[in-house]
CSV table of C-alpha atoms in Angstrom, one decimal:
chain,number,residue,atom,x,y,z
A,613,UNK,CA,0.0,0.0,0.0
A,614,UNK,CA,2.7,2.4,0.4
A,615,UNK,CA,4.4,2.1,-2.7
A,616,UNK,CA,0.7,3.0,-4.1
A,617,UNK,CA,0.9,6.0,-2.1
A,618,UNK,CA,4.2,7.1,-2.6
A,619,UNK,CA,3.1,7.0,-6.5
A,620,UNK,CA,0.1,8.8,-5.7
A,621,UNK,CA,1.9,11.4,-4.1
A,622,UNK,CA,4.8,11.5,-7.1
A,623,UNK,CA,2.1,11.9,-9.8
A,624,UNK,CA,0.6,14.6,-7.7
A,625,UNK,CA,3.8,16.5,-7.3
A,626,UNK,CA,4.6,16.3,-11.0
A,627,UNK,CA,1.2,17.5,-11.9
A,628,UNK,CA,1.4,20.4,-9.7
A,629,UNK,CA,5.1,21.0,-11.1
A,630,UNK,CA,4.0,21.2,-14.2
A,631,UNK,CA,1.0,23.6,-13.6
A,632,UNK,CA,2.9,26.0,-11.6
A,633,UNK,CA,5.5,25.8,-14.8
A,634,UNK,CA,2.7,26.8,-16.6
A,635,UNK,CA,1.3,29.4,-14.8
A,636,UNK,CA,5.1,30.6,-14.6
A,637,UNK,CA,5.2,31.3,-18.2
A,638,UNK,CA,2.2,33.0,-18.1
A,639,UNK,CA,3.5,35.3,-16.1
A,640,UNK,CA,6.6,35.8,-17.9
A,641,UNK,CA,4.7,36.5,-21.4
A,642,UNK,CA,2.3,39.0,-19.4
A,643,UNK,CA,6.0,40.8,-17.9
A,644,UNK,CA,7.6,40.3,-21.6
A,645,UNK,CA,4.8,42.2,-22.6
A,646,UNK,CA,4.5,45.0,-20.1
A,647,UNK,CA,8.3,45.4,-21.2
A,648,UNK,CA,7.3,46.3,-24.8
A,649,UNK,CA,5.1,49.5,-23.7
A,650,UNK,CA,6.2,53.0,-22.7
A,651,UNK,CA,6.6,53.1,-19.1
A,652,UNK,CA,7.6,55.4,-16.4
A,653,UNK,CA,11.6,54.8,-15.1
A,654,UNK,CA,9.4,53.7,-11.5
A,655,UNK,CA,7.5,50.9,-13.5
A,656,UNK,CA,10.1,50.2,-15.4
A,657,UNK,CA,12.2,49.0,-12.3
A,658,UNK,CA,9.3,47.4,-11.0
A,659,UNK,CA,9.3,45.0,-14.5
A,660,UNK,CA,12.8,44.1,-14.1
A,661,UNK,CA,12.3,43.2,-10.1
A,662,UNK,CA,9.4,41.1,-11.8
A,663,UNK,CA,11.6,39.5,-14.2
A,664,UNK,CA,13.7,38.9,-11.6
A,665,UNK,CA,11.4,37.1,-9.2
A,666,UNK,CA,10.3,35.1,-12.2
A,667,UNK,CA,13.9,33.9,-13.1
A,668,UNK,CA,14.3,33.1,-9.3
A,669,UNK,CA,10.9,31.4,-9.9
A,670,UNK,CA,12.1,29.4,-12.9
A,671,UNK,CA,15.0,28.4,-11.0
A,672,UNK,CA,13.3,26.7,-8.2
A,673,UNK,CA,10.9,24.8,-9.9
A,674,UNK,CA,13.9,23.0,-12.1
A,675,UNK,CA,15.4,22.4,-8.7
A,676,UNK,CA,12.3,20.5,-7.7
A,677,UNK,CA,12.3,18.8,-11.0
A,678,UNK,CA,15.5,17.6,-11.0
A,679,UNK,CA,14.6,15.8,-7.3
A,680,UNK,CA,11.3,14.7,-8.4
Protein backbone atom coordinates (compact mmCIF):
# COMPACT_ATOMS: atom_id res chain seq x y z
CA UNK A 1 0.00 0.00 0.00
CA UNK A 2 2.74 2.44 0.42
CA UNK A 3 4.41 2.06 -2.66
CA UNK A 4 0.73 3.02 -4.12
CA UNK A 5 0.93 5.99 -2.14
CA UNK A 6 4.18 7.13 -2.60
CA UNK A 7 3.13 6.98 -6.52
CA UNK A 8 0.13 8.79 -5.73
CA UNK A 9 1.88 11.37 -4.05
CA UNK A 10 4.81 11.50 -7.14
CA UNK A 11 2.15 11.91 -9.83
CA UNK A 12 0.65 14.59 -7.67
CA UNK A 13 3.81 16.48 -7.28
CA UNK A 14 4.58 16.29 -11.04
CA UNK A 15 1.20 17.45 -11.88
CA UNK A 16 1.37 20.37 -9.70
CA UNK A 17 5.14 20.99 -11.13
CA UNK A 18 3.96 21.25 -14.18
CA UNK A 19 1.05 23.59 -13.55
CA UNK A 20 2.91 26.02 -11.65
CA UNK A 21 5.47 25.76 -14.81
CA UNK A 22 2.71 26.80 -16.56
CA UNK A 23 1.34 29.35 -14.84
CA UNK A 24 5.14 30.58 -14.59
CA UNK A 25 5.25 31.30 -18.18
CA UNK A 26 2.21 32.99 -18.14
CA UNK A 27 3.51 35.29 -16.10
CA UNK A 28 6.57 35.77 -17.93
CA UNK A 29 4.67 36.54 -21.39
CA UNK A 30 2.31 38.98 -19.38
CA UNK A 31 5.99 40.84 -17.93
CA UNK A 32 7.57 40.28 -21.60
CA UNK A 33 4.77 42.18 -22.65
CA UNK A 34 4.52 45.03 -20.14
CA UNK A 35 8.33 45.45 -21.23
CA UNK A 36 7.29 46.33 -24.75
CA UNK A 37 5.08 49.47 -23.65
CA UNK A 38 6.24 53.05 -22.72
CA UNK A 39 6.55 53.14 -19.14
CA UNK A 40 7.63 55.41 -16.39
CA UNK A 41 11.57 54.84 -15.14
CA UNK A 42 9.37 53.71 -11.47
CA UNK A 43 7.45 50.86 -13.52
CA UNK A 44 10.09 50.17 -15.42
CA UNK A 45 12.16 48.96 -12.27
CA UNK A 46 9.33 47.37 -11.04
CA UNK A 47 9.35 45.04 -14.48
CA UNK A 48 12.76 44.10 -14.06
CA UNK A 49 12.27 43.16 -10.10
CA UNK A 50 9.37 41.12 -11.78
CA UNK A 51 11.57 39.46 -14.18
CA UNK A 52 13.75 38.88 -11.63
CA UNK A 53 11.36 37.06 -9.18
CA UNK A 54 10.25 35.08 -12.24
CA UNK A 55 13.87 33.93 -13.11
CA UNK A 56 14.28 33.10 -9.31
CA UNK A 57 10.92 31.35 -9.90
CA UNK A 58 12.08 29.36 -12.93
CA UNK A 59 15.04 28.40 -11.02
CA UNK A 60 13.33 26.74 -8.19
CA UNK A 61 10.87 24.83 -9.92
CA UNK A 62 13.92 22.98 -12.10
CA UNK A 63 15.38 22.41 -8.69
CA UNK A 64 12.33 20.51 -7.72
CA UNK A 65 12.29 18.75 -10.97
CA UNK A 66 15.47 17.57 -11.01
CA UNK A 67 14.61 15.77 -7.32
CA UNK A 68 11.34 14.71 -8.38
Amino acid sequence: MEIKELTESLGAAKTSLADQQRNLKQVQNLVNDLGKETQTFEIKLEISDLKKDVNNQTTLIEERKRNI
